[in-house]
């Protein structure tokens, strides 16, 4: 199960709508004890409606920052702008971190604001419950 | 020439769980060959044919080698090489 702060859900949705119709992406990092979560919006280097890739330079900077702060990635999020919040074939193909929650949001007009979380391990997808921590 | 290479979590199973390894080489291409000698199997995770895999980022200090000279990018002992798998999808 993914426990996520309400303010992070709002900020992720705002980010996704701001970038719409391009896909938005980012990360939630967590400290060693798991209590401190930090949301980081990433630039989508692909600038595409159907693909995303963390900007490589920014990724290096953010990874160095996480190392300095003894953080690890907890969530990789991205938006689908023309389909539901289900992992695409490419999402599955590129998912490499078994420790991470893959969070998808949809800004498609049919499913506005849909948000779902998955584990993707060795090409196998399992959806998990998300619990929004209200007032955080 | 000894060079430090930072290894991402994804590839640490190949390096005996080491986060940082030392290897030799004057270019990124040579470094990948040396790493393959030390940690067999790592080359195929980094390369696709004769090029660095599209979704594997390799940096010399702060620079992505795609914006330098790719495999021919020169490195010196004071440089740090970082390998990071891209985060991408559809």
JSON list of C-alpha atoms in Angstrom, two decimals:
[
{"chain": "A", "resi": 1, "resn": "UNK", "atom": "CA", "xyz": [0.00, 0.00, 0.00]},
{"chain": "A", "resi": 2, "resn": "UNK", "atom": "CA", "xyz": [1.15, 3.51, -0.80]},
{"chain": "A", "resi": 3, "resn": "UNK", "atom": "CA", "xyz": [0.61, 6.08, 1.93]},
{"chain": "A", "resi": 4, "resn": "UNK", "atom": "CA", "xyz": [0.80, 9.52, 0.43]},
{"chain": "A", "resi": 5, "resn": "UNK", "atom": "CA", "xyz": [0.37, 13.01, 1.86]},
{"chain": "A", "resi": 6, "resn": "UNK", "atom": "CA", "xyz": [-2.70, 14.92, 0.73]},
{"chain": "A", "resi": 7, "resn": "UNK", "atom": "CA", "xyz": [-0.57, 17.95, -0.18]},
{"chain": "A", "resi": 8, "resn": "UNK", "atom": "CA", "xyz": [1.56, 15.73, -2.43]},
{"chain": "A", "resi": 9, "resn": "UNK", "atom": "CA", "xyz": [-1.51, 14.36, -4.21]},
{"chain": "A", "resi": 10, "resn": "UNK", "atom": "CA", "xyz": [-2.70, 17.93, -4.83]},
{"chain": "A", "resi": 11, "resn": "UNK", "atom": "CA", "xyz": [0.72, 19.08, -6.02]},
{"chain": "A", "resi": 12, "resn": "UNK", "atom": "CA", "xyz": [1.07, 16.09, -8.39]},
{"chain": "A", "resi": 13, "resn": "UNK", "atom": "CA", "xyz": [-2.37, 16.72, -9.89]},
{"chain": "A", "resi": 14, "resn": "UNK", "atom": "CA", "xyz": [-1.62, 20.44, -10.25]},
{"chain": "A", "resi": 15, "resn": "UNK", "atom": "CA", "xyz": [1.64, 19.58, -11.97]},
{"chain": "A", "resi": 16, "resn": "UNK", "atom": "CA", "xyz": [-0.13, 17.16, -14.31]},
{"chain": "A", "resi": 17, "resn": "UNK", "atom": "CA", "xyz": [-2.83, 19.70, -15.27]},
{"chain": "A", "resi": 18, "resn": "UNK", "atom": "CA", "xyz": [-0.25, 22.45, -15.72]},
{"chain": "A", "resi": 19, "resn": "UNK", "atom": "CA", "xyz": [1.68, 20.31, -18.22]},
{"chain": "A", "resi": 20, "resn": "UNK", "atom": "CA", "xyz": [-1.41, 18.87, -19.94]},
{"chain": "A", "resi": 21, "resn": "UNK", "atom": "CA", "xyz": [-1.55, 17.81, -22.79]},
{"chain": "A", "resi": 22, "resn": "UNK", "atom": "CA", "xyz": [2.14, 16.91, -22.27]},
{"chain": "A", "resi": 23, "resn": "UNK", "atom": "CA", "xyz": [2.95, 14.21, -19.75]},
{"chain": "A", "resi": 24, "resn": "UNK", "atom": "CA", "xyz": [4.25, 15.35, -16.37]},
{"chain": "A", "resi": 25, "resn": "UNK", "atom": "CA", "xyz": [6.62, 13.34, -14.17]},
{"chain": "A", "resi": 26, "resn": "UNK", "atom": "CA", "xyz": [8.41, 13.43, -10.85]},
{"chain": "A", "resi": 27, "resn": "UNK", "atom": "CA", "xyz": [9.47, 11.68, -7.72]},
{"chain": "A", "resi": 28, "resn": "UNK", "atom": "CA", "xyz": [8.78, 11.41, -4.02]},
{"chain": "A", "resi": 29, "resn": "UNK", "atom": "CA", "xyz": [11.94, 10.78, -2.03]},
{"chain": "A", "resi": 30, "resn": "UNK", "atom": "CA", "xyz": [11.95, 9.37, 1.46]},
{"chain": "A", "resi": 31, "resn": "UNK", "atom": "CA", "xyz": [14.42, 9.55, 4.32]},
{"chain": "A", "resi": 32, "resn": "UNK", "atom": "CA", "xyz": [15.88, 6.52, 6.04]},
{"chain": "A", "resi": 33, "resn": "UNK", "atom": "CA", "xyz": [13.14, 6.11, 8.64]},
{"chain": "A", "resi": 34, "resn": "UNK", "atom": "CA", "xyz": [10.44, 6.57, 5.99]},
{"chain": "A", "resi": 35, "resn": "UNK", "atom": "CA", "xyz": [8.70, 9.42, 7.80]},
{"chain": "A", "resi": 36, "resn": "UNK", "atom": "CA", "xyz": [9.93, 12.40, 5.78]},
{"chain": "A", "resi": 37, "resn": "UNK", "atom": "CA", "xyz": [8.67, 12.59, 2.22]},
{"chain": "A", "resi": 38, "resn": "UNK", "atom": "CA", "xyz": [9.91, 15.14, -0.30]},
{"chain": "A", "resi": 39, "resn": "UNK", "atom": "CA", "xyz": [8.15, 15.81, -3.60]},
{"chain": "A", "resi": 40, "resn": "UNK", "atom": "CA", "xyz": [10.26, 16.79, -6.62]},
{"chain": "A", "resi": 41, "resn": "UNK", "atom": "CA", "xyz": [8.75, 17.77, -9.95]},
{"chain": "A", "resi": 42, "resn": "UNK", "atom": "CA", "xyz": [10.94, 16.60, -12.83]},
{"chain": "A", "resi": 43, "resn": "UNK", "atom": "CA", "xyz": [11.17, 18.02, -16.33]},
{"chain": "A", "resi": 44, "resn": "UNK", "atom": "CA", "xyz": [9.89, 15.70, -19.02]},
{"chain": "A", "resi": 45, "resn": "UNK", "atom": "CA", "xyz": [12.79, 15.74, -21.48]},
{"chain": "A", "resi": 46, "resn": "UNK", "atom": "CA", "xyz": [10.59, 14.01, -24.08]},
{"chain": "A", "resi": 47, "resn": "UNK", "atom": "CA", "xyz": [8.05, 16.89, -23.98]},
{"chain": "A", "resi": 48, "resn": "UNK", "atom": "CA", "xyz": [5.51, 14.49, -25.37]},
{"chain": "A", "resi": 49, "resn": "UNK", "atom": "CA", "xyz": [1.82, 13.68, -25.02]},
{"chain": "A", "resi": 50, "resn": "UNK", "atom": "CA", "xyz": [2.61, 9.96, -25.11]},
{"chain": "A", "resi": 51, "resn": "UNK", "atom": "CA", "xyz": [6.04, 9.58, -23.49]},
{"chain": "A", "resi": 52, "resn": "UNK", "atom": "CA", "xyz": [8.09, 10.87, -20.58]},
{"chain": "A", "resi": 53, "resn": "UNK", "atom": "CA", "xyz": [11.71, 10.73, -19.55]},
{"chain": "A", "resi": 54, "resn": "UNK", "atom": "CA", "xyz": [13.29, 12.49, -16.58]},
{"chain": "A", "resi": 55, "resn": "UNK", "atom": "CA", "xyz": [15.64, 15.17, -17.84]},
{"chain": "A", "resi": 56, "resn": "UNK", "atom": "CA", "xyz": [19.05, 13.42, -17.51]},
{"chain": "A", "resi": 57, "resn": "UNK", "atom": "CA", "xyz": [20.95, 16.41, -16.09]},
{"chain": "A", "resi": 58, "resn": "UNK", "atom": "CA", "xyz": [18.26, 17.15, -13.56]},
{"chain": "A", "resi": 59, "resn": "UNK", "atom": "CA", "xyz": [18.09, 13.46, -12.67]},
{"chain": "A", "resi": 60, "resn": "UNK", "atom": "CA", "xyz": [21.80, 13.41, -11.82]},
{"chain": "A", "resi": 61, "resn": "UNK", "atom": "CA", "xyz": [21.41, 16.51, -9.65]},
{"chain": "A", "resi": 62, "resn": "UNK", "atom": "CA", "xyz": [18.38, 15.09, -7.83]},
{"chain": "A", "resi": 63, "resn": "UNK", "atom": "CA", "xyz": [20.07, 11.68, -7.31]},
{"chain": "A", "resi": 64, "resn": "UNK", "atom": "CA", "xyz": [23.16, 13.40, -5.87]},
{"chain": "A", "resi": 65, "resn": "UNK", "atom": "CA", "xyz": [20.94, 15.43, -3.59]},
{"chain": "A", "resi": 66, "resn": "UNK", "atom": "CA", "xyz": [19.14, 12.29, -2.40]},
{"chain": "A", "resi": 67, "resn": "UNK", "atom": "CA", "xyz": [22.48, 10.63, -1.71]},
{"chain": "A", "resi": 68, "resn": "UNK", "atom": "CA", "xyz": [23.65, 13.63, 0.35]},
{"chain": "A", "resi": 69, "resn": "UNK", "atom": "CA", "xyz": [20.39, 13.60, 2.32]},
{"chain": "A", "resi": 70, "resn": "UNK", "atom": "CA", "xyz": [20.40, 9.81, 2.69]},
{"chain": "A", "resi": 71, "resn": "UNK", "atom": "CA", "xyz": [17.12, 9.53, 0.83]},
{"chain": "A", "resi": 72, "resn": "UNK", "atom": "CA", "xyz": [15.86, 6.91, -1.60]},
{"chain": "A", "resi": 73, "resn": "UNK", "atom": "CA", "xyz": [13.12, 7.12, -4.25]},
{"chain": "A", "resi": 74, "resn": "UNK", "atom": "CA", "xyz": [9.74, 6.09, -2.86]},
{"chain": "A", "resi": 75, "resn": "UNK", "atom": "CA", "xyz": [7.49, 7.03, -5.79]},
{"chain": "A", "resi": 76, "resn": "UNK", "atom": "CA", "xyz": [8.00, 7.68, -9.49]},
{"chain": "A", "resi": 77, "resn": "UNK", "atom": "CA", "xyz": [4.91, 9.43, -10.80]},
{"chain": "A", "resi": 78, "resn": "UNK", "atom": "CA", "xyz": [3.78, 10.45, -14.25]},
{"chain": "A", "resi": 79, "resn": "UNK", "atom": "CA", "xyz": [0.61, 11.46, -16.01]},
{"chain": "A", "resi": 80, "resn": "UNK", "atom": "CA", "xyz": [-1.33, 10.00, -18.89]},
{"chain": "A", "resi": 81, "resn": "UNK", "atom": "CA", "xyz": [-3.05, 12.75, -20.78]},
{"chain": "A", "resi": 82, "resn": "UNK", "atom": "CA", "xyz": [-5.11, 10.71, -23.26]},
{"chain": "A", "resi": 83, "resn": "UNK", "atom": "CA", "xyz": [-5.71, 7.46, -21.41]},
{"chain": "A", "resi": 84, "resn": "UNK", "atom": "CA", "xyz": [-6.50, 6.09, -18.00]},
{"chain": "A", "resi": 85, "resn": "UNK", "atom": "CA", "xyz": [-4.07, 5.74, -15.10]},
{"chain": "A", "resi": 86, "resn": "UNK", "atom": "CA", "xyz": [-3.00, 2.23, -16.07]},
{"chain": "A", "resi": 87, "resn": "UNK", "atom": "CA", "xyz": [0.63, 1.36, -16.89]},
{"chain": "A", "resi": 88, "resn": "UNK", "atom": "CA", "xyz": [1.30, 1.30, -20.61]},
{"chain": "A", "resi": 89, "resn": "UNK", "atom": "CA", "xyz": [3.47, -1.29, -22.32]},
{"chain": "A", "resi": 90, "resn": "UNK", "atom": "CA", "xyz": [6.34, 1.22, -22.27]},
{"chain": "A", "resi": 91, "resn": "UNK", "atom": "CA", "xyz": [5.80, 1.97, -18.58]},
{"chain": "A", "resi": 92, "resn": "UNK", "atom": "CA", "xyz": [6.22, -1.73, -17.83]},
{"chain": "A", "resi": 93, "resn": "UNK", "atom": "CA", "xyz": [9.20, -2.10, -20.15]},
{"chain": "A", "resi": 94, "resn": "UNK", "atom": "CA", "xyz": [11.06, 0.80, -18.51]},
{"chain": "A", "resi": 95, "resn": "UNK", "atom": "CA", "xyz": [10.20, 0.06, -14.88]},
{"chain": "A", "resi": 96, "resn": "UNK", "atom": "CA", "xyz": [13.40, -1.10, -13.21]},
{"chain": "A", "resi": 97, "resn": "UNK", "atom": "CA", "xyz": [13.01, -0.41, -9.52]},
{"chain": "A", "resi": 98, "resn": "UNK", "atom": "CA", "xyz": [11.23, -3.10, -7.49]},
{"chain": "A", "resi": 99, "resn": "UNK", "atom": "CA", "xyz": [11.34, -0.87, -4.38]},
{"chain": "A", "resi": 100, "resn": "UNK", "atom": "CA", "xyz": [9.43, 2.00, -5.97]},
{"chain": "A", "resi": 101, "resn": "UNK", "atom": "CA", "xyz": [5.71, 2.75, -6.14]},
{"chain": "A", "resi": 102, "resn": "UNK", "atom": "CA", "xyz": [4.78, 3.63, -9.71]},
{"chain": "A", "resi": 103, "resn": "UNK", "atom": "CA", "xyz": [2.06, 6.26, -9.40]},
{"chain": "A", "resi": 104, "resn": "UNK", "atom": "CA", "xyz": [-0.05, 7.19, -12.39]},
{"chain": "A", "resi": 105, "resn": "UNK", "atom": "CA", "xyz": [-2.50, 10.06, -12.70]},
{"chain": "A", "resi": 106, "resn": "UNK", "atom": "CA", "xyz": [-4.79, 10.74, -15.61]},
{"chain": "A", "resi": 107, "resn": "UNK", "atom": "CA", "xyz": [-5.75, 14.15, -16.95]},
{"chain": "A", "resi": 108, "resn": "UNK", "atom": "CA", "xyz": [-7.78, 12.62, -19.77]},
{"chain": "A", "resi": 109, "resn": "UNK", "atom": "CA", "xyz": [-11.23, 14.20, -20.02]},
{"chain": "A", "resi": 110, "resn": "UNK", "atom": "CA", "xyz": [-12.89, 10.81, -19.42]},
{"chain": "A", "resi": 111, "resn": "UNK", "atom": "CA", "xyz": [-11.04, 10.06, -16.20]},
{"chain": "A", "resi": 112, "resn": "UNK", "atom": "CA", "xyz": [-10.02, 13.43, -14.81]},
{"chain": "A", "resi": 113, "resn": "UNK", "atom": "CA", "xyz": [-7.87, 13.18, -11.75]},
{"chain": "A", "resi": 114, "resn": "UNK", "atom": "CA", "xyz": [-7.74, 9.38, -11.60]},
{"chain": "A", "resi": 115, "resn": "UNK", "atom": "CA", "xyz": [-4.78, 8.27, -9.47]},
{"chain": "A", "resi": 116, "resn": "UNK", "atom": "CA", "xyz": [-3.51, 4.70, -9.10]},
{"chain": "A", "resi": 117, "resn": "UNK", "atom": "CA", "xyz": [-0.40, 3.09, -7.70]},
{"chain": "A", "resi": 118, "resn": "UNK", "atom": "CA", "xyz": [1.43, -0.02, -8.86]},
{"chain": "A", "resi": 119, "resn": "UNK", "atom": "CA", "xyz": [4.40, -2.21, -8.20]},
{"chain": "A", "resi": 120, "resn": "UNK", "atom": "CA", "xyz": [6.11, -3.33, -11.37]},
{"chain": "A", "resi": 121, "resn": "UNK", "atom": "CA", "xyz": [8.61, -6.14, -10.87]},
{"chain": "A", "resi": 122, "resn": "UNK", "atom": "CA", "xyz": [10.22, -8.07, -13.73]},
{"chain": "A", "resi": 123, "resn": "UNK", "atom": "CA", "xyz": [7.48, -6.99, -16.11]},
{"chain": "A", "resi": 124, "resn": "UNK", "atom": "CA", "xyz": [4.68, -8.00, -13.76]},
{"chain": "A", "resi": 125, "resn": "UNK", "atom": "CA", "xyz": [2.24, -5.34, -12.66]},
{"chain": "A", "resi": 126, "resn": "UNK", "atom": "CA", "xyz": [0.25, -5.39, -9.45]},
{"chain": "A", "resi": 127, "resn": "UNK", "atom": "CA", "xyz": [-1.99, -2.56, -8.44]},
{"chain": "A", "resi": 128, "resn": "UNK", "atom": "CA", "xyz": [-1.92, -1.57, -4.78]},
{"chain": "A", "resi": 129, "resn": "UNK", "atom": "CA", "xyz": [-4.16, 0.47, -2.51]},
{"chain": "A", "resi": 130, "resn": "UNK", "atom": "CA", "xyz": [-3.37, 4.13, -1.97]},
{"chain": "A", "resi": 131, "resn": "UNK", "atom": "CA", "xyz": [-4.10, 5.82, 1.32]},
{"chain": "A", "resi": 132, "resn": "UNK", "atom": "CA", "xyz": [-4.16, 9.59, 1.26]},
{"chain": "A", "resi": 133, "resn": "UNK", "atom": "CA", "xyz": [-3.08, 10.99, 4.60]},
{"chain": "A", "resi": 134, "resn": "UNK", "atom": "CA", "xyz": [-5.62, 13.79, 5.05]},
{"chain": "A", "resi": 135, "resn": "UNK", "atom": "CA", "xyz": [-4.44, 17.08, 6.43]},
{"chain": "A", "resi": 136, "resn": "UNK", "atom": "CA", "xyz": [-0.78, 16.39, 5.65]},
{"chain": "B", "resi": 1, "resn": "UNK", "atom": "CA", "xyz": [44.67, 5.14, -14.73]},
{"chain": "B", "resi": 2, "resn": "UNK", "atom": "CA", "xyz": [42.21, 4.48, -11.92]},
{"chain": "B", "resi": 3, "resn": "UNK", "atom": "CA", "xyz": [38.74, 5.95, -12.27]},
{"chain": "B", "resi": 4, "resn": "UNK", "atom": "CA", "xyz": [35.84, 5.91, -9.83]},
{"chain": "B", "resi": 5, "resn": "UNK", "atom": "CA", "xyz": [32.48, 4.74, -11.15]},
{"chain": "B", "resi": 6, "resn": "UNK", "atom": "CA", "xyz": [29.23, 5.11, -9.22]},
{"chain": "B", "resi": 7, "resn": "UNK", "atom": "CA", "xyz": [26.98, 2.12, -9.74]},
{"chain": "B", "resi": 8, "resn": "UNK", "atom": "CA", "xyz": [23.19, 2.40, -9.55]},
{"chain": "B", "resi": 9, "resn": "UNK", "atom": "CA", "xyz": [21.14, 0.08, -7.32]},
{"chain": "B", "resi": 10, "resn": "UNK", "atom": "CA", "xyz": [19.89, -1.70, -10.43]},
{"chain": "B", "resi": 11, "resn": "UNK", "atom": "CA", "xyz": [23.38, -2.98, -11.31]},
{"chain": "B", "resi": 12, "resn": "UNK", "atom": "CA", "xyz": [24.77, -3.63, -7.84]},
{"chain": "B", "resi": 13, "resn": "UNK", "atom": "CA", "xyz": [23.95, -7.33, -8.03]},
{"chain": "B", "resi": 14, "resn": "UNK", "atom": "CA", "xyz": [26.75, -7.45, -10.62]},
{"chain": "B", "resi": 15, "resn": "UNK", "atom": "CA", "xyz": [29.28, -5.53, -8.50]},
{"chain": "B", "resi": 16, "resn": "UNK", "atom": "CA", "xyz": [28.86, -7.48, -5.27]},
{"chain": "B", "resi": 17, "resn": "UNK", "atom": "CA", "xyz": [26.62, -4.74, -3.89]},
{"chain": "B", "resi": 18, "resn": "UNK", "atom": "CA", "xyz": [29.31, -2.06, -4.21]},
{"chain": "B", "resi": 19, "resn": "UNK", "atom": "CA", "xyz": [28.00, 1.49, -4.74]},
{"chain": "B", "resi": 20, "resn": "UNK", "atom": "CA", "xyz": [31.27, 2.69, -6.14]},
{"chain": "B", "resi": 21, "resn": "UNK", "atom": "CA", "xyz": [33.95, 0.72, -7.94]},
{"chain": "B", "resi": 22, "resn": "UNK", "atom": "CA", "xyz": [37.38, 1.52, -9.29]},
{"chain": "B", "resi": 23, "resn": "UNK", "atom": "CA", "xyz": [38.35, 0.66, -12.80]},
{"chain": "B", "resi": 24, "resn": "UNK", "atom": "CA", "xyz": [40.70, 1.78, -15.56]},
{"chain": "B", "resi": 25, "resn": "UNK", "atom": "CA", "xyz": [40.45, 3.40, -18.96]},
{"chain": "B", "resi": 26, "resn": "UNK", "atom": "CA", "xyz": [40.97, 6.67, -20.80]},
{"chain": "B", "resi": 27, "resn": "UNK", "atom": "CA", "xyz": [37.53, 6.85, -22.43]},
{"chain": "B", "resi": 28, "resn": "UNK", "atom": "CA", "xyz": [34.02, 5.76, -21.51]},
{"chain": "B", "resi": 29, "resn": "UNK", "atom": "CA", "xyz": [34.29, 2.94, -24.06]},
{"chain": "B", "resi": 30, "resn": "UNK", "atom": "CA", "xyz": [37.47, 1.64, -22.41]},
{"chain": "B", "resi": 31, "resn": "UNK", "atom": "CA", "xyz": [35.91, 1.94, -18.98]},
{"chain": "B", "resi": 32, "resn": "UNK", "atom": "CA", "xyz": [32.94, -0.17, -20.02]},
{"chain": "B", "resi": 33, "resn": "UNK", "atom": "CA", "xyz": [35.35, -2.84, -21.34]},
{"chain": "B", "resi": 34, "resn": "UNK", "atom": "CA", "xyz": [37.31, -2.81, -18.06]},
{"chain": "B", "resi": 35, "resn": "UNK", "atom": "CA", "xyz": [34.11, -3.02, -16.04]},
{"chain": "B", "resi": 36, "resn": "UNK", "atom": "CA", "xyz": [33.06, -6.02, -18.13]},
{"chain": "B", "resi": 37, "resn": "UNK", "atom": "CA", "xyz": [36.36, -7.75, -17.26]},
{"chain": "B", "resi": 38, "resn": "UNK", "atom": "CA", "xyz": [35.80, -7.09, -13.56]},
{"chain": "B", "resi": 39, "resn": "UNK", "atom": "CA", "xyz": [32.04, -7.61, -13.49]},
{"chain": "B", "resi": 40, "resn": "UNK", "atom": "CA", "xyz": [30.98, -9.87, -16.35]},
{"chain": "B", "resi": 41, "resn": "UNK", "atom": "CA", "xyz": [27.52, -9.12, -17.66]},
{"chain": "B", "resi": 42, "resn": "UNK", "atom": "CA", "xyz": [27.62, -5.40, -17.01]},
{"chain": "B", "resi": 43, "resn": "UNK", "atom": "CA", "xyz": [28.34, -4.48, -20.63]},
{"chain": "B", "resi": 44, "resn": "UNK", "atom": "CA", "xyz": [25.07, -5.85, -21.93]},
{"chain": "B", "resi": 45, "resn": "UNK", "atom": "CA", "xyz": [23.20, -3.83, -19.33]},
{"chain": "B", "resi": 46, "resn": "UNK", "atom": "CA", "xyz": [24.92, -0.63, -20.45]},
{"chain": "B", "resi": 47, "resn": "UNK", "atom": "CA", "xyz": [25.13, -1.12, -24.19]},
{"chain": "B", "resi": 48, "resn": "UNK", "atom": "CA", "xyz": [22.75, -1.75, -27.02]},
{"chain": "B", "resi": 49, "resn": "UNK", "atom": "CA", "xyz": [24.79, -2.84, -30.03]},
{"chain": "B", "resi": 50, "resn": "UNK", "atom": "CA", "xyz": [27.72, -0.46, -30.40]},
{"chain": "B", "resi": 51, "resn": "UNK", "atom": "CA", "xyz": [26.13, 2.40, -28.49]},
{"chain": "B", "resi": 52, "resn": "UNK", "atom": "CA", "xyz": [25.25, 3.15, -24.92]},
{"chain": "B", "resi": 53, "resn": "UNK", "atom": "CA", "xyz": [21.71, 1.98, -24.25]},
{"chain": "B", "resi": 54, "resn": "UNK", "atom": "CA", "xyz": [19.20, 4.73, -24.96]},
{"chain": "B", "resi": 55, "resn": "UNK", "atom": "CA", "xyz": [17.77, 4.47, -21.46]},
{"chain": "B", "resi": 56, "resn": "UNK", "atom": "CA", "xyz": [21.05, 4.27, -19.57]},
{"chain": "B", "resi": 57, "resn": "UNK", "atom": "CA", "xyz": [22.56, 7.62, -18.61]},
{"chain": "B", "resi": 58, "resn": "UNK", "atom": "CA", "xyz": [26.33, 7.84, -18.16]},
{"chain": "B", "resi": 59, "resn": "UNK", "atom": "CA", "xyz": [27.87, 11.03, -16.83]},
{"chain": "B", "resi": 60, "resn": "UNK", "atom": "CA", "xyz": [31.42, 12.31, -16.56]},
{"chain": "B", "resi": 61, "resn": "UNK", "atom": "CA", "xyz": [31.15, 14.53, -13.51]},
{"chain": "B", "resi": 62, "resn": "UNK", "atom": "CA", "xyz": [28.03, 16.60, -14.33]},
{"chain": "B", "resi": 63, "resn": "UNK", "atom": "CA", "xyz": [28.02, 15.96, -18.08]},
{"chain": "B", "resi": 64, "resn": "UNK", "atom": "CA", "xyz": [25.84, 13.47, -19.89]},
{"chain": "B", "resi": 65, "resn": "UNK", "atom": "CA", "xyz": [28.16, 11.74, -22.38]},
{"chain": "B", "resi": 66, "resn": "UNK", "atom": "CA", "xyz": [25.49, 12.09, -25.11]},
{"chain": "B", "resi": 67, "resn": "UNK", "atom": "CA", "xyz": [26.32, 15.79, -25.13]},
{"chain": "B", "resi": 68, "resn": "UNK", "atom": "CA", "xyz": [30.06, 15.08, -25.14]},
{"chain": "B", "resi": 69, "resn": "UNK", "atom": "CA", "xyz": [31.56, 12.44, -27.39]},
{"chain": "B", "resi": 70, "resn": "UNK", "atom": "CA", "xyz": [29.56, 9.43, -26.26]},
{"chain": "B", "resi": 71, "resn": "UNK", "atom": "CA", "xyz": [31.82, 6.35, -25.93]},
{"chain": "B", "resi": 72, "resn": "UNK", "atom": "CA", "xyz": [34.84, 8.38, -27.06]},
{"chain": "B", "resi": 73, "resn": "UNK", "atom": "CA", "xyz": [34.40, 10.87, -24.19]},
{"chain": "B", "resi": 74, "resn": "UNK", "atom": "CA", "xyz": [37.78, 11.21, -22.49]},
{"chain": "B", "resi": 75, "resn": "UNK", "atom": "CA", "xyz": [38.12, 10.75, -18.74]},
{"chain": "B", "resi": 76, "resn": "UNK", "atom": "CA", "xyz": [40.90, 11.54, -16.32]},
{"chain": "B", "resi": 77, "resn": "UNK", "atom": "CA", "xyz": [41.61, 10.14, -12.82]},
{"chain": "B", "resi": 78, "resn": "UNK", "atom": "CA", "xyz": [40.05, 13.17, -11.11]},
{"chain": "B", "resi": 79, "resn": "UNK", "atom": "CA", "xyz": [36.72, 12.53, -12.87]},
{"chain": "B", "resi": 80, "resn": "UNK", "atom": "CA", "xyz": [33.81, 10.65, -11.36]},
{"chain": "B", "resi": 81, "resn": "UNK", "atom": "CA", "xyz": [31.69, 8.53, -13.65]},
{"chain": "B", "resi": 82, "resn": "UNK", "atom": "CA", "xyz": [28.05, 8.05, -12.67]},
{"chain": "B", "resi": 83, "resn": "UNK", "atom": "CA", "xyz": [25.72, 5.51, -14.21]},
{"chain": "B", "resi": 84, "resn": "UNK", "atom": "CA", "xyz": [21.97, 6.04, -13.78]},
{"chain": "B", "resi": 85, "resn": "UNK", "atom": "CA", "xyz": [19.15, 4.19, -15.50]},
{"chain": "B", "resi": 86, "resn": "UNK", "atom": "CA", "xyz": [16.70, 6.62, -17.09]},
{"chain": "B", "resi": 87, "resn": "UNK", "atom": "CA", "xyz": [13.26, 6.98, -15.60]},
{"chain": "B", "resi": 88, "resn": "UNK", "atom": "CA", "xyz": [10.93, 6.85, -18.57]},
{"chain": "B", "resi": 89, "resn": "UNK", "atom": "CA", "xyz": [7.70, 5.44, -19.90]},
{"chain": "B", "resi": 90, "resn": "UNK", "atom": "CA", "xyz": [4.70, 6.03, -22.07]}
]
